[in-house]
mmCIF file with all atom_site columns, C-alpha atoms in Angstrom:
data_model
loop_
_atom_site.group_PDB
_atom_site.id
_atom_site.type_symbol
_atom_site.label_atom_id
_atom_site.label_alt_id
_atom_site.label_comp_id
_atom_site.label_asym_id
_atom_site.label_entity_id
_atom_site.label_seq_id
_atom_site.pdbx_PDB_ins_code
_atom_site.Cartn_x
_atom_site.Cartn_y
_atom_site.Cartn_z
_atom_site.occupancy
_atom_site.B_iso_or_equiv
_atom_site.pdbx_formal_charge
_atom_site.auth_seq_id
_atom_site.auth_comp_id
_atom_site.auth_asym_id
_atom_site.auth_atom_id
_atom_site.pdbx_PDB_model_num
ATOM 1   C CA . UNK W 1 1   ? 5.217   5.668   23.592  1.00 67.00 ? 1   UNK W CA 1
ATOM 2   C CA . UNK W 1 2   ? 1.578   5.937   24.574  1.00 70.00 ? 2   UNK W CA 1
ATOM 3   C CA . UNK W 1 3   ? 2.677   9.270   26.523  1.00 81.00 ? 3   UNK W CA 1
ATOM 4   C CA . UNK W 1 4   ? 4.498   10.828  23.824  1.00 79.00 ? 4   UNK W CA 1
ATOM 5   C CA . UNK W 1 5   ? 1.870   10.078  20.904  1.00 77.00 ? 5   UNK W CA 1
ATOM 6   C CA . UNK W 1 6   ? -0.995  12.433  21.913  1.00 85.00 ? 6   UNK W CA 1
ATOM 7   C CA . UNK W 1 7   ? -2.750  12.801  18.377  1.00 83.00 ? 7   UNK W CA 1
ATOM 8   C CA . UNK W 1 8   ? -4.409  9.802   16.278  1.00 81.00 ? 8   UNK W CA 1
ATOM 9   C CA . UNK W 1 9   ? -2.337  7.456   14.925  1.00 79.00 ? 9   UNK W CA 1
ATOM 10  C CA . UNK W 1 10  ? -3.874  5.679   11.696  1.00 78.00 ? 10  UNK W CA 1
ATOM 11  C CA . UNK W 1 11  ? -0.718  3.579   10.821  1.00 82.00 ? 11  UNK W CA 1
ATOM 12  C CA . UNK W 1 12  ? 2.249   2.038   12.281  1.00 87.00 ? 12  UNK W CA 1
ATOM 13  C CA . UNK W 1 13  ? 5.183   0.730   10.663  1.00 88.00 ? 13  UNK W CA 1
ATOM 14  C CA . UNK W 1 14  ? 7.577   -1.932  12.247  1.00 89.00 ? 14  UNK W CA 1
ATOM 15  C CA . UNK W 1 15  ? 10.827  -2.232  10.735  1.00 92.00 ? 15  UNK W CA 1
ATOM 16  C CA . UNK W 1 16  ? 12.975  -5.418  11.621  1.00 92.00 ? 16  UNK W CA 1
ATOM 17  C CA . UNK W 1 17  ? 14.803  -8.070  9.511   1.00 94.00 ? 17  UNK W CA 1
ATOM 18  C CA . UNK W 1 18  ? 12.770  -10.315 7.700   1.00 90.00 ? 18  UNK W CA 1
ATOM 19  C CA . UNK W 1 19  ? 13.578  -13.517 9.493   1.00 93.00 ? 19  UNK W CA 1
ATOM 20  C CA . UNK W 1 20  ? 12.183  -11.810 12.632  1.00 93.00 ? 20  UNK W CA 1
ATOM 21  C CA . UNK W 1 21  ? 9.097   -10.868 10.913  1.00 91.00 ? 21  UNK W CA 1
ATOM 22  C CA . UNK W 1 22  ? 8.400   -14.264 9.845   1.00 90.00 ? 22  UNK W CA 1
ATOM 23  C CA . UNK W 1 23  ? 8.795   -15.592 13.284  1.00 93.00 ? 23  UNK W CA 1
ATOM 24  C CA . UNK W 1 24  ? 7.038   -13.147 15.023  1.00 91.00 ? 24  UNK W CA 1
ATOM 25  C CA . UNK W 1 25  ? 4.162   -11.691 12.941  1.00 91.00 ? 25  UNK W CA 1
ATOM 26  C CA . UNK W 1 26  ? 1.524   -14.445 13.922  1.00 92.00 ? 26  UNK W CA 1
ATOM 27  C CA . UNK W 1 27  ? 1.966   -13.534 17.576  1.00 90.00 ? 27  UNK W CA 1
ATOM 28  C CA . UNK W 1 28  ? 1.767   -9.875  16.748  1.00 87.00 ? 28  UNK W CA 1
ATOM 29  C CA . UNK W 1 29  ? -1.215  -10.095 14.560  1.00 90.00 ? 29  UNK W CA 1
ATOM 30  C CA . UNK W 1 30  ? -3.454  -12.559 16.172  1.00 90.00 ? 30  UNK W CA 1
ATOM 31  C CA . UNK W 1 31  ? -4.840  -10.697 19.223  1.00 89.00 ? 31  UNK W CA 1
ATOM 32  C CA . UNK W 1 32  ? -5.818  -7.463  16.959  1.00 89.00 ? 32  UNK W CA 1
ATOM 33  C CA . UNK W 1 33  ? -6.979  -9.032  13.708  1.00 88.00 ? 33  UNK W CA 1
ATOM 34  C CA . UNK W 1 34  ? -10.440 -7.770  14.350  1.00 88.00 ? 34  UNK W CA 1
ATOM 35  C CA . UNK W 1 35  ? -9.107  -4.066  14.951  1.00 87.00 ? 35  UNK W CA 1
ATOM 36  C CA . UNK W 1 36  ? -6.129  -3.768  12.693  1.00 89.00 ? 36  UNK W CA 1
ATOM 37  C CA . UNK W 1 37  ? -5.014  -4.814  9.010   1.00 89.00 ? 37  UNK W CA 1
ATOM 38  C CA . UNK W 1 38  ? -1.615  -6.109  8.599   1.00 90.00 ? 38  UNK W CA 1
ATOM 39  C CA . UNK W 1 39  ? 0.288   -5.841  5.406   1.00 86.00 ? 39  UNK W CA 1
ATOM 40  C CA . UNK W 1 40  ? 4.025   -7.276  4.835   1.00 86.00 ? 40  UNK W CA 1
ATOM 41  C CA . UNK W 1 41  ? 5.679   -4.754  2.828   1.00 83.00 ? 41  UNK W CA 1
ATOM 42  C CA . UNK W 1 42  ? 8.877   -6.056  1.213   1.00 80.00 ? 42  UNK W CA 1
ATOM 43  C CA . UNK W 1 43  ? 11.523  -7.975  3.343   1.00 83.00 ? 43  UNK W CA 1
ATOM 44  C CA . UNK W 1 44  ? 11.813  -5.692  6.325   1.00 87.00 ? 44  UNK W CA 1
ATOM 45  C CA . UNK W 1 45  ? 8.087   -3.780  6.956   1.00 88.00 ? 45  UNK W CA 1
ATOM 46  C CA . UNK W 1 46  ? 4.829   -4.987  8.891   1.00 90.00 ? 46  UNK W CA 1
ATOM 47  C CA . UNK W 1 47  ? 2.666   -2.244  8.210   1.00 88.00 ? 47  UNK W CA 1
ATOM 48  C CA . UNK W 1 48  ? -0.460  -1.984  10.908  1.00 89.00 ? 48  UNK W CA 1
ATOM 49  C CA . UNK W 1 49  ? -3.509  0.010   9.962   1.00 86.00 ? 49  UNK W CA 1
ATOM 50  C CA . UNK W 1 50  ? -6.627  0.563   11.670  1.00 86.00 ? 50  UNK W CA 1
ATOM 51  C CA . UNK W 1 51  ? -9.379  -1.709  9.755   1.00 86.00 ? 51  UNK W CA 1
ATOM 52  C CA . UNK W 1 52  ? -10.675 -0.111  6.810   1.00 81.00 ? 52  UNK W CA 1
ATOM 53  C CA . UNK W 1 53  ? -7.812  2.564   6.803   1.00 83.00 ? 53  UNK W CA 1
ATOM 54  C CA . UNK W 1 54  ? -6.099  2.019   3.566   1.00 86.00 ? 54  UNK W CA 1
ATOM 55  C CA . UNK W 1 55  ? -4.678  3.873   0.373   1.00 91.00 ? 55  UNK W CA 1
ATOM 56  C CA . UNK W 1 56  ? -7.954  3.334   -1.233  1.00 93.00 ? 56  UNK W CA 1
ATOM 57  C CA . UNK W 1 57  ? -10.029 5.036   1.431   1.00 92.00 ? 57  UNK W CA 1
ATOM 58  C CA . UNK W 1 58  ? -7.707  7.869   1.285   1.00 92.00 ? 58  UNK W CA 1
ATOM 59  C CA . UNK W 1 59  ? -7.849  8.154   -2.435  1.00 96.00 ? 59  UNK W CA 1
ATOM 60  C CA . UNK W 1 60  ? -11.547 7.798   -2.391  1.00 96.00 ? 60  UNK W CA 1
ATOM 61  C CA . UNK W 1 61  ? -11.604 10.766  0.045   1.00 95.00 ? 61  UNK W CA 1
ATOM 62  C CA . UNK W 1 62  ? -9.237  12.824  -2.554  1.00 96.00 ? 62  UNK W CA 1
ATOM 63  C CA . UNK W 1 63  ? -11.812 11.994  -5.212  1.00 97.00 ? 63  UNK W CA 1
ATOM 64  C CA . UNK W 1 64  ? -14.791 13.069  -3.154  1.00 97.00 ? 64  UNK W CA 1
ATOM 65  C CA . UNK W 1 65  ? -13.268 16.451  -2.230  1.00 97.00 ? 65  UNK W CA 1
ATOM 66  C CA . UNK W 1 66  ? -11.898 17.395  -5.453  1.00 97.00 ? 66  UNK W CA 1
ATOM 67  C CA . UNK W 1 67  ? -15.046 16.028  -7.274  1.00 98.00 ? 67  UNK W CA 1
ATOM 68  C CA . UNK W 1 68  ? -12.757 13.349  -9.568  1.00 98.00 ? 68  UNK W CA 1
ATOM 69  C CA . UNK W 1 69  ? -14.522 10.335  -10.745 1.00 97.00 ? 69  UNK W CA 1
ATOM 70  C CA . UNK W 1 70  ? -12.467 7.408   -9.868  1.00 94.00 ? 70  UNK W CA 1
ATOM 71  C CA . UNK W 1 71  ? -12.298 6.400   -13.612 1.00 96.00 ? 71  UNK W CA 1
ATOM 72  C CA . UNK W 1 72  ? -10.092 9.376   -14.148 1.00 96.00 ? 72  UNK W CA 1
ATOM 73  C CA . UNK W 1 73  ? -7.617  8.221   -11.613 1.00 97.00 ? 73  UNK W CA 1
ATOM 74  C CA . UNK W 1 74  ? -4.274  6.253   -12.305 1.00 97.00 ? 74  UNK W CA 1
ATOM 75  C CA . UNK W 1 75  ? -2.756  4.718   -9.175  1.00 97.00 ? 75  UNK W CA 1
ATOM 76  C CA . UNK W 1 76  ? 0.695   2.962   -8.827  1.00 97.00 ? 76  UNK W CA 1
ATOM 77  C CA . UNK W 1 77  ? 1.782   0.352   -6.484  1.00 95.00 ? 77  UNK W CA 1
ATOM 78  C CA . UNK W 1 78  ? 4.009   -2.467  -5.873  1.00 94.00 ? 78  UNK W CA 1
ATOM 79  C CA . UNK W 1 79  ? 3.113   -4.150  -2.266  1.00 90.00 ? 79  UNK W CA 1
ATOM 80  C CA . UNK W 1 80  ? 0.257   -5.752  -0.689  1.00 86.00 ? 80  UNK W CA 1
ATOM 81  C CA . UNK W 1 81  ? -0.838  -2.334  1.140   1.00 88.00 ? 81  UNK W CA 1
ATOM 82  C CA . UNK W 1 82  ? -1.564  -0.892  -2.492  1.00 93.00 ? 82  UNK W CA 1
ATOM 83  C CA . UNK W 1 83  ? -3.826  -3.639  -3.596  1.00 93.00 ? 83  UNK W CA 1
ATOM 84  C CA . UNK W 1 84  ? -7.127  -1.987  -2.642  1.00 93.00 ? 84  UNK W CA 1
ATOM 85  C CA . UNK W 1 85  ? -5.748  1.397   -3.957  1.00 95.00 ? 85  UNK W CA 1
ATOM 86  C CA . UNK W 1 86  ? -5.235  -0.368  -7.333  1.00 97.00 ? 86  UNK W CA 1
ATOM 87  C CA . UNK W 1 87  ? -8.550  -1.980  -7.328  1.00 95.00 ? 87  UNK W CA 1
ATOM 88  C CA . UNK W 1 88  ? -10.186 1.348   -6.518  1.00 96.00 ? 88  UNK W CA 1
ATOM 89  C CA . UNK W 1 89  ? -8.672  3.493   -9.245  1.00 97.00 ? 89  UNK W CA 1
ATOM 90  C CA . UNK W 1 90  ? -9.952  3.507   -12.673 1.00 96.00 ? 90  UNK W CA 1
ATOM 91  C CA . UNK W 1 91  ? -6.400  2.329   -13.919 1.00 97.00 ? 91  UNK W CA 1
ATOM 92  C CA . UNK W 1 92  ? -4.495  0.316   -11.324 1.00 97.00 ? 92  UNK W CA 1
ATOM 93  C CA . UNK W 1 93  ? -0.874  -0.109  -12.283 1.00 97.00 ? 93  UNK W CA 1
ATOM 94  C CA . UNK W 1 94  ? 1.595   -2.545  -10.707 1.00 97.00 ? 94  UNK W CA 1
ATOM 95  C CA . UNK W 1 95  ? 5.110   -2.114  -11.003 1.00 97.00 ? 95  UNK W CA 1
ATOM 96  C CA . UNK W 1 96  ? 7.255   -4.514  -12.786 1.00 96.00 ? 96  UNK W CA 1
ATOM 97  C CA . UNK W 1 97  ? 8.998   -5.459  -9.486  1.00 94.00 ? 97  UNK W CA 1
ATOM 98  C CA . UNK W 1 98  ? 5.697   -5.582  -7.649  1.00 93.00 ? 98  UNK W CA 1
ATOM 99  C CA . UNK W 1 99  ? 4.384   -8.686  -5.526  1.00 91.00 ? 99  UNK W CA 1
ATOM 100 C CA . UNK W 1 100 ? 2.533   -11.043 -7.520  1.00 92.00 ? 100 UNK W CA 1
ATOM 101 C CA . UNK W 1 101 ? -0.589  -10.805 -5.624  1.00 89.00 ? 101 UNK W CA 1
ATOM 102 C CA . UNK W 1 102 ? -0.765  -6.957  -6.382  1.00 93.00 ? 102 UNK W CA 1
ATOM 103 C CA . UNK W 1 103 ? 0.000   -7.676  -9.928  1.00 95.00 ? 103 UNK W CA 1
ATOM 104 C CA . UNK W 1 104 ? -3.340  -9.687  -9.934  1.00 94.00 ? 104 UNK W CA 1
ATOM 105 C CA . UNK W 1 105 ? -5.334  -6.490  -8.600  1.00 93.00 ? 105 UNK W CA 1
ATOM 106 C CA . UNK W 1 106 ? -3.713  -4.144  -11.393 1.00 95.00 ? 106 UNK W CA 1
ATOM 107 C CA . UNK W 1 107 ? -5.413  -3.115  -14.645 1.00 96.00 ? 107 UNK W CA 1
ATOM 108 C CA . UNK W 1 108 ? -1.914  -3.363  -16.239 1.00 96.00 ? 108 UNK W CA 1
ATOM 109 C CA . UNK W 1 109 ? 1.703   -3.735  -15.432 1.00 96.00 ? 109 UNK W CA 1
ATOM 110 C CA . UNK W 1 110 ? 4.563   -1.599  -16.214 1.00 96.00 ? 110 UNK W CA 1
ATOM 111 C CA . UNK W 1 111 ? 7.441   -2.884  -18.148 1.00 95.00 ? 111 UNK W CA 1
ATOM 112 C CA . UNK W 1 112 ? 9.863   -1.004  -15.561 1.00 96.00 ? 112 UNK W CA 1
ATOM 113 C CA . UNK W 1 113 ? 10.767  -1.222  -11.778 1.00 94.00 ? 113 UNK W CA 1
ATOM 114 C CA . UNK W 1 114 ? 10.562  1.716   -9.466  1.00 90.00 ? 114 UNK W CA 1
ATOM 115 C CA . UNK W 1 115 ? 14.170  2.036   -9.964  1.00 93.00 ? 115 UNK W CA 1
ATOM 116 C CA . UNK W 1 116 ? 13.926  2.320   -13.490 1.00 95.00 ? 116 UNK W CA 1
ATOM 117 C CA . UNK W 1 117 ? 11.506  5.174   -13.336 1.00 95.00 ? 117 UNK W CA 1
ATOM 118 C CA . UNK W 1 118 ? 8.719   3.093   -13.937 1.00 95.00 ? 118 UNK W CA 1
ATOM 119 C CA . UNK W 1 119 ? 5.950   5.684   -12.930 1.00 96.00 ? 119 UNK W CA 1
ATOM 120 C CA . UNK W 1 120 ? 7.428   8.302   -15.460 1.00 96.00 ? 120 UNK W CA 1
ATOM 121 C CA . UNK W 1 121 ? 7.679   6.003   -18.033 1.00 96.00 ? 121 UNK W CA 1
ATOM 122 C CA . UNK W 1 122 ? 4.271   4.480   -17.846 1.00 95.00 ? 122 UNK W CA 1
ATOM 123 C CA . UNK W 1 123 ? 2.797   7.906   -17.445 1.00 95.00 ? 123 UNK W CA 1
ATOM 124 C CA . UNK W 1 124 ? 4.749   8.923   -20.727 1.00 95.00 ? 124 UNK W CA 1
ATOM 125 C CA . UNK W 1 125 ? 3.359   5.988   -22.705 1.00 93.00 ? 125 UNK W CA 1
ATOM 126 C CA . UNK W 1 126 ? -0.220  6.743   -21.358 1.00 89.00 ? 126 UNK W CA 1
ATOM 127 C CA . UNK W 1 127 ? -0.255  10.551  -21.846 1.00 87.00 ? 127 UNK W CA 1
#
């Protein structure tokens, strides 16, 4: 893989059954905890990102480039990898099916899940 990837890689997604992730995540993360952030996303995913690289830093950069105050930003999320972004946004919205920890970081929570068009319904309520 190192030979094939000739460009910077800010994030890697490991996709395996949840029981395998449960078993091996401590072994995978321990040697790299100072270099990378690790997020368990749903049942099958382990997201690995360069420390300090997150959806929040990406959103902050977009705000800077387009001169948008963070107070004017609405962000939606449902998993641990969304928590920093929801905290950064002027209005962080957790999905009804979101993880409990993410709901704690949100300004508000939709009444609907991702599969029930929760983002669209919330935007219609707000706008």
